[in-house]
Structure formats: structure tokens, C-alpha cells
XYZ file of C-alpha atoms in Angstrom:
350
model
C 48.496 33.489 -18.676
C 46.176 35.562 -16.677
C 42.684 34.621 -16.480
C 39.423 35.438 -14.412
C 38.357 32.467 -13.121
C 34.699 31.207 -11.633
C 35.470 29.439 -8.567
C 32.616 29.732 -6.427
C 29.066 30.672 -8.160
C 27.182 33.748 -7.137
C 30.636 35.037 -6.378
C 32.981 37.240 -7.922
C 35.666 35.989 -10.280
C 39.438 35.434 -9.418
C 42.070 36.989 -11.345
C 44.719 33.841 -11.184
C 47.954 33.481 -13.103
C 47.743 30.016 -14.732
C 49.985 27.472 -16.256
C 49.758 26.816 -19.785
C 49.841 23.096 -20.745
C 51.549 21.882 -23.870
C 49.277 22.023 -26.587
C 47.247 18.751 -27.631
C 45.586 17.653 -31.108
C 43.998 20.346 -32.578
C 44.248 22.503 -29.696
C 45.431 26.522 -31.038
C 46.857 29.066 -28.037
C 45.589 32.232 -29.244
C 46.537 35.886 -27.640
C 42.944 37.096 -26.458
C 42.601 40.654 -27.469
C 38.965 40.890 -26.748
C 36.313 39.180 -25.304
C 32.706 40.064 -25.253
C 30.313 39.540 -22.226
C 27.519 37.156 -22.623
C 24.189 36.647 -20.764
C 25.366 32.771 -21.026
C 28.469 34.016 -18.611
C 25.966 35.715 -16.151
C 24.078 32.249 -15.903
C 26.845 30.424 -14.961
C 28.102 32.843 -12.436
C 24.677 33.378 -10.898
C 23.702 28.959 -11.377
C 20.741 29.982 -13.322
C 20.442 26.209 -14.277
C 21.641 24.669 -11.288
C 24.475 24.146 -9.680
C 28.025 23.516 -11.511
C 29.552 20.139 -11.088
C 32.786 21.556 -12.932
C 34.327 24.404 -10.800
C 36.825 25.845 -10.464
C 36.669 26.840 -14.688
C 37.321 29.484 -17.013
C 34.234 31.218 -18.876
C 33.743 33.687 -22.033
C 32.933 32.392 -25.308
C 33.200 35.221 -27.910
C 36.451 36.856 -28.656
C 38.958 38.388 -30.936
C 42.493 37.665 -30.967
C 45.382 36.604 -32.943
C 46.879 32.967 -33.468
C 50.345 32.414 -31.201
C 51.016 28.976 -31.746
C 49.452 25.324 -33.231
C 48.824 22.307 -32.153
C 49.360 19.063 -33.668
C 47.398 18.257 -36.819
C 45.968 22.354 -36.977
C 45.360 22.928 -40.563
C 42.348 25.907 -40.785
C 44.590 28.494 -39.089
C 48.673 29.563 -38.291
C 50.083 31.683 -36.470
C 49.437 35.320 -36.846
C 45.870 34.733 -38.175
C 43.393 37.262 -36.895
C 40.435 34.823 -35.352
C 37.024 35.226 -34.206
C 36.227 32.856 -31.082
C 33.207 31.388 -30.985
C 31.065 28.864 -28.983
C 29.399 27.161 -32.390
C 31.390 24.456 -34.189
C 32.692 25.128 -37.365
C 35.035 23.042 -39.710
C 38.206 21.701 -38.144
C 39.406 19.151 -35.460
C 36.734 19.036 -32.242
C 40.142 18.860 -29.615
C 39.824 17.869 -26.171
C 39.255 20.714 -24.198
C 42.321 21.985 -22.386
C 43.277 22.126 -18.268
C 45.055 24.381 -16.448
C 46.895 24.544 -13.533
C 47.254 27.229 -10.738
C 49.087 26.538 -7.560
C 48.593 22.882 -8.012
C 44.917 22.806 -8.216
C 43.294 22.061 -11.857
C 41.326 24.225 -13.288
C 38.599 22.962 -15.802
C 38.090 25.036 -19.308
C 35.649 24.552 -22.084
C 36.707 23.927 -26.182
C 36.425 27.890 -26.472
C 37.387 30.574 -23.291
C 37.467 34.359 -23.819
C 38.474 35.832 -20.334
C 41.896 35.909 -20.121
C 44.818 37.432 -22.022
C 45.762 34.120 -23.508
C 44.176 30.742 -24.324
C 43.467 27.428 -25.781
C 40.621 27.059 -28.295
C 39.808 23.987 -30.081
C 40.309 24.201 -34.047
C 36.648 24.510 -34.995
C 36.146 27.177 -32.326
C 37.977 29.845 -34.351
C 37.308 31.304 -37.436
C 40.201 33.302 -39.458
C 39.426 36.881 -40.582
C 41.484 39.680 -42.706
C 44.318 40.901 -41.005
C 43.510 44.659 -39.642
C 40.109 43.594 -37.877
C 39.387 45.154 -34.963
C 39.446 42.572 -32.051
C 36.934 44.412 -30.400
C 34.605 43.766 -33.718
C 35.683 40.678 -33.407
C 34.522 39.084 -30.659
C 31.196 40.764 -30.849
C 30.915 38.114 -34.098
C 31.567 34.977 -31.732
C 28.299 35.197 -30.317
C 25.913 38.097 -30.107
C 26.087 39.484 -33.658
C 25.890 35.669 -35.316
C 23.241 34.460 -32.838
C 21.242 37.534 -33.945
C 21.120 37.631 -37.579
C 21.107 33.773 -37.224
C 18.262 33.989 -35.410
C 16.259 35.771 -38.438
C 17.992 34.785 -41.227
C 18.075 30.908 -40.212
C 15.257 30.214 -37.556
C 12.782 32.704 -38.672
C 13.670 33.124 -42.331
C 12.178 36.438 -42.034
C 11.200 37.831 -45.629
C 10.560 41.432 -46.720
C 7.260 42.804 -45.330
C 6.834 40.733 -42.424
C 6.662 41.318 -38.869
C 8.776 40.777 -35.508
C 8.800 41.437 -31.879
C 11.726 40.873 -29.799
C 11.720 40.498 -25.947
C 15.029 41.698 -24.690
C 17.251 44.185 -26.403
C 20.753 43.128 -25.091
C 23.668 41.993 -27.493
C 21.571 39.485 -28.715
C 17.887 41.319 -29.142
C 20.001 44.260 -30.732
C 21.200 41.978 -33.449
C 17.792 40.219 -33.652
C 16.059 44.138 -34.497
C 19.524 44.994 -36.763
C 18.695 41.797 -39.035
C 15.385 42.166 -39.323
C 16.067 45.716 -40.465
C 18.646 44.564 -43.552
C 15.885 42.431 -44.175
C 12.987 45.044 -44.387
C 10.656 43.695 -41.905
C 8.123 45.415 -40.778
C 6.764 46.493 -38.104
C 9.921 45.689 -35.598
C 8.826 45.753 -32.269
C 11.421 45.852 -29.184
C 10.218 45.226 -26.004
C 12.203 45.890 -22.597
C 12.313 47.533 -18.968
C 14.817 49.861 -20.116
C 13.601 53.089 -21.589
C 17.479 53.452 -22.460
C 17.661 50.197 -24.088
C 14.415 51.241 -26.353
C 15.771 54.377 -27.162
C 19.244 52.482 -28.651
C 17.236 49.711 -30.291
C 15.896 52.487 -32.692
C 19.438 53.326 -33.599
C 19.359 49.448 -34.780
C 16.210 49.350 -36.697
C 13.037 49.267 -34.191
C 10.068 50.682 -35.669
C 8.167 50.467 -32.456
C 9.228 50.019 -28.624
C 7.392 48.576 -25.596
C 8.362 49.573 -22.277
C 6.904 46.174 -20.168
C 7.105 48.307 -17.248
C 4.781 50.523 -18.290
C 2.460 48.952 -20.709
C 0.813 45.532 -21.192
C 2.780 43.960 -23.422
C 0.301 41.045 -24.400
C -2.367 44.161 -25.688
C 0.491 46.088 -27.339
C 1.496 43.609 -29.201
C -2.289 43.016 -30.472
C -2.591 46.626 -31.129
C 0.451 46.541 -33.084
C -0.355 43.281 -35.421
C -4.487 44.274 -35.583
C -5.001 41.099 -33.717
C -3.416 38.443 -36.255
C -0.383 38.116 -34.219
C 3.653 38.515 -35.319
C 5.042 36.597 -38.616
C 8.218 35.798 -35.833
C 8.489 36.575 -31.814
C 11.942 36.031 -29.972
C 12.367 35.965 -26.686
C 15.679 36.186 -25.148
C 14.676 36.690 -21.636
C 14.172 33.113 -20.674
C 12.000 34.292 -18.561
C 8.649 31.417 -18.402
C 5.918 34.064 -18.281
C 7.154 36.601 -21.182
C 8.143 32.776 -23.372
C 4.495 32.556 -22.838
C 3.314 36.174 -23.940
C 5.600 35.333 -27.095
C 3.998 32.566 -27.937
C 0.607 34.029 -27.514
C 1.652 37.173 -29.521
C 2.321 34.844 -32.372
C -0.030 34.510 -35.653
C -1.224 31.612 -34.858
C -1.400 29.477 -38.291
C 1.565 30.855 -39.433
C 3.705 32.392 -37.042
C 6.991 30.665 -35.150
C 7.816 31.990 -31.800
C 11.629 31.601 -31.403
C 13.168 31.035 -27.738
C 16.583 31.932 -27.548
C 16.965 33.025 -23.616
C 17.989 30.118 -21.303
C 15.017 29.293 -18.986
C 15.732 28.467 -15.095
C 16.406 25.390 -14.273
C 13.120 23.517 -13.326
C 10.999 25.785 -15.614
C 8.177 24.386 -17.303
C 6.122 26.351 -20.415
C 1.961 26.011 -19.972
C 0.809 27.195 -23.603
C -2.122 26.426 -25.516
C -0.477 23.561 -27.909
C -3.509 23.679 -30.372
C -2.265 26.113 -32.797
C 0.770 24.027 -33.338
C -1.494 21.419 -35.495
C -2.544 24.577 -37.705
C 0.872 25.521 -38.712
C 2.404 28.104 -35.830
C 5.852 26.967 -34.740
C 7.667 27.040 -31.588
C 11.265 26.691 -31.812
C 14.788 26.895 -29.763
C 17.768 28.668 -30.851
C 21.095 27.253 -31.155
C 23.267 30.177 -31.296
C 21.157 31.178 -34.571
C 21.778 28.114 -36.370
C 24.950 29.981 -37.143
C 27.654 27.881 -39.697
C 30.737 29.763 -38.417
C 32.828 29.081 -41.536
C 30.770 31.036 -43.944
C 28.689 33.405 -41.597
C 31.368 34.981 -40.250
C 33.186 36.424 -43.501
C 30.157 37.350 -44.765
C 28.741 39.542 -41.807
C 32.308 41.174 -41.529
C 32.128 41.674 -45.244
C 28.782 43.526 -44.702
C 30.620 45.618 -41.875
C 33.168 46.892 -43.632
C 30.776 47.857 -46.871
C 29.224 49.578 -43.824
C 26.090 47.892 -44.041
C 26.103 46.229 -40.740
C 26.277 48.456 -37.294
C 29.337 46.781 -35.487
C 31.436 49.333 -33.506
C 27.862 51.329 -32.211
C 26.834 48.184 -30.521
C 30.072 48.714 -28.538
C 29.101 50.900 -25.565
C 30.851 50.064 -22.048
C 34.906 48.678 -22.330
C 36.793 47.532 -19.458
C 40.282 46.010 -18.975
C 40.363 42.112 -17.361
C 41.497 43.825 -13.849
C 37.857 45.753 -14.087
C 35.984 42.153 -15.139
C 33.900 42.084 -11.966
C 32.594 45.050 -12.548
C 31.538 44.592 -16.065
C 30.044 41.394 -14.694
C 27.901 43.539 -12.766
C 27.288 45.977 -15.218
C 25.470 43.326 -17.259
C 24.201 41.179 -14.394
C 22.303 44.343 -13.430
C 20.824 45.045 -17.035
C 22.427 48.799 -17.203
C 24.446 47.886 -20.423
C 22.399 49.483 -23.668
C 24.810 47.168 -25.751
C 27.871 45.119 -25.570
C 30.492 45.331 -23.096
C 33.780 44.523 -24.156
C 36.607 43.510 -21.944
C 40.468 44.574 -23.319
C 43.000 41.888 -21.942
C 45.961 43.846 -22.421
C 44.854 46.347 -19.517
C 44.043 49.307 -21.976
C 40.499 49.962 -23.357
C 41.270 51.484 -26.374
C 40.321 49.732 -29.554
C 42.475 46.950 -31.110
């Protein structure tokens, strides 16, 4: 198989042909069609929480692909199944994850890896879906369309009528302002350095933007809720002060400010904790709380009744021999939505 792999953080990643190992319990080698670029990637590249004790590994964790072969006791998929890869557990054996080997030097690998043209996924990493998806669809629902929706449907159980900011437009914030739309919230308020980014979010559902470059966020965000603060405010930034502006911006009996970007390792929150015994909530995000199994169908369901934006989110493609620069493409924040990565070195849609 060919893979990118990370073998030195802050560095860029090595295209290596590795050996695949004989497949253990519940262990599935898929054909990677897809794979979708996730600020969780960037982290590890860039040792946003510290340095890795497990390099040299593999990294991606949302995908679309089809089943080659099964491991022993494999029951939820066969081969030729169409599956979405994802990072959340869903039903099925938890395997051990796999190891690889490259010119005698073992290379570490998580239950779920996306960038390379084959791999080994534990059972409850993958998720079957019709036959004739689009892999590039796919992968977008391993991680950045679930985490999304999940993130209003599950953490903020956002109802008709009420109201939501959203630091960050990426893959995830995108998804975060497209759920909030099927749900009718309103006002939805993006916030970002990107002028660009703003302008897409709209396409998604934004009712309002905030440019954090150019205005103070903390008074636009009064401005925009009279003073009373938002029903729900996700951050997906990680970034310590603009956690705290969400959780300032956020009603304060009733509101639940939802953090869903990974801080920096060391960083510590400083927020007024009072409000907490009258009702607000603050809350982290585990990929949206998603339950693969079920969520999965059901938002691809909704994108093929056309109901859920899908292939618009797609805006940059590369091939795995163009990896490091789509690495840097997102690294650098110049991606209005997802980049995809095509592992058969052709960029067309699968």
C-alpha cells in the first residue's frame, strides 16, 4: 500500500510504500477512495498538544472506500461494501489497531487511517452505505458532516426559533451553520478571519457573519442577541481567548456554550463560573455525540432527497502525491470548505 506517513512533527509527510500485515480479529482492509482533511490531522502534524510519543504513524480519520477483504470474526460488513470511515465507534468488534512495516522499521497506525490508497480499519470504524455513493461524499460523513449536525442536533438540541453563533467556519463550523439551518434556528451567526469563508457560510445557512478581524466580536454578538446572549455558541477554534468570548456570548441562565476545537496543550479557561449554578452550560464535543450506525444512513438519506448540502462543501481535491500541499492548504486556513484527497492519483469524483 502507499501511504503518507508523519514521521517527524512540524514536518512534511512521507509518501512510503508499506507492507500489509495479515489481517487480525475484526480488523477489515478497505481500498481508500477518499479521505477528507481534518483540523485533528493539522494538530498532530504541527504537536498542537505536545509532542507524539508514537511516531513514525499513519493519520486521516474520515474516508470513503470500498471493503477488499475481512478479518476473522467481521460480521457488519463484506467485501464490496461501500463504507464510510470514521473516528467514532459504532457497533462491531473494537480490533487491535494494525502495524505496518516499511524497510524494516514499524510503523504505528490508529483503529481508523484515511491517507493512503489502502488500509486497515477496525470493524466499528466503518459504517456500510448503498452501493453508488460517492467516496468523496463519503468521507466528508466520517467526521466533519457528523461532528456538525451532531454538534446541534445532540449537544445543543437546538429547537426551531433559537439562536447560534459559531466560531470557525471550516468543515466542521460549516456543518454546525448547515444543521442549524434544517433546524430553523435563528439568527445563525458565523464568525471568522476569512471574508471568503463568511461569504460560503451563507451558502450553508448563516443569517449573519462576523469578520473578527474587523469587528469586536464580544459587542457583535450583544448587538445581535439584544444583550440576552445565544440559546447555543460553538467554538471550534480551540483557541483559549475566543472559548472565552463564547462563553461570555452565551445567555447566561439558559444558554450552553459548546467547545469542539482542541485547545493547546497547557491551556487553561478563566471564565466567570457563576452562571453555571443558574442553568448556562458549558460542554465538550465528542465528535457530535455522533452514533455512527444510525447517523450515518440517515444524513446520506437526507443528501440524496437533496436536503443536505454534501458535494458544495467539496471545494479544493488533490491526489495523495499532492498531500503536502493540501496539508498546507488547510494548515494555512485558505480552504472555504473541505479538501478532499483522491488516492488513486486522479481528482475526479468517485
Amino acid at each position: 500500500m502507499k501511504a503518507a506517513v508523519l514521521v517527524r512533527q512540524n514536518e512534511a509527510l512521507d509518501i512510503c510504500e508499506l507492507e500489509l500485515p495479515r489481517l487480525d480479529i475484526g480488523q477489515v482492509l478497505v481500498k481508500v477512495e477518499h479521505s477528507g482533511i481534518c483540523g485533528k490531522q493539522i494538530d498532530e502534524i504541527t504537536g498542537r498538544q505536545g509532542a507524539d510519543k508514537h511516531l513514525p504513524h499513519l493519520l486521516g480519520h474520515e474516508g470513503g472506500g470500498e471493503v477488499v477483504e475481512i478479518g476473522p470474526g467481521v460480521k457488519k460488513v463484506k467485501p464490496g461494501d461501500r463504507v464510510v470511515m470514521h473516528w467514532v465507534k459504532g457497533s462491531g468488534i473494537d480490533s487491535a489497531p494494525p502495524r505496518f512495516a516499511h524497510k524494516g522499521r514499524e510503523i504505528s497506525a490508529g483503529w481508523v487511517t484515511t491517507f493512503s490508497n489502502y488500509t486497515i480499519a477496525s470493524e466499528n470504524r466503518l459504517t456500510p452505505v448503498p452501493r453508488g455513493a460517492k467516496s468523496d461524499v463519503m468521507a466528508l460523513l466520517g467526521c466533519a458532516v457528523t461532528t456538525g449536525l451532531g454538534i446541534v442536533f445532540n449537544n445543543a438540541r437546538l429547537r426551531p426559533g433559537q439562536s447560534i453563533a459559531v466560531f470557525g467556519v471550516g468543515g466542521v463550523g460549516l456543518n454546525v451553520v448547515q444543521g442549524a439551518a434544517l433546524v430553523n434556528a435563528y439568527p445563525i451567526v458565523a464568525l471568522d478571519k476569512s471574508d471568503e469563508k463568511l461569504a460560503f457560510a451563507t451558502r450553508f445557512g448563516a443569517t449573519h457573519t462576523v469578520n473578527v478581524d474587523k469587528v469586536d466580536a464580544a459587542m457583535a454578538l450583544a448587538e445581535l442577541s439584544r444583550g440576552e446572549g445565544f440559546d447555543a455558541v460553538v467554538d471550534t477554534t480551540g483557541v483559549n481567548r475566543v472559548r472565552e468570548t463564547a462563553y461570555d456570548a452565551t445567555h447566561p441562565k439558559t444558554g450552553t456554550t459548546i467547545l469542539c476545537g482542541v485547545p493547546f496543550a497547557g491551556d487553561r479557561l478563566s471564565i466567570d463560573s457563576f452562571p453555571l449554578h443558574m442553568g448556562r452550560r458549558v460542554i465538550g464535543s465528542h465528535g457530535g455525540d455522533t452514533v455512527p450506525d444510525t447517523d450515518i444512513p440517515r444524513y446520506f438519506e437526507l443528501y440524496r432527497l437533496g436536503k443536505l448540502k454534501l458535494d458544495e462543501l467539496i471545494t479544493n481535491r488533490f491526489t495523495l502525491g499532492e498531500i503536502n500541499d493540501a496539508v498546507a492548504l488547510v494548515r494555512a486556513g485558505q480552504a472555504c470548505g473541505r479538501c478532499v484527497v483522491a488516492m488513486d492519483g486522479h481528482r475526479h469524483q468517485a
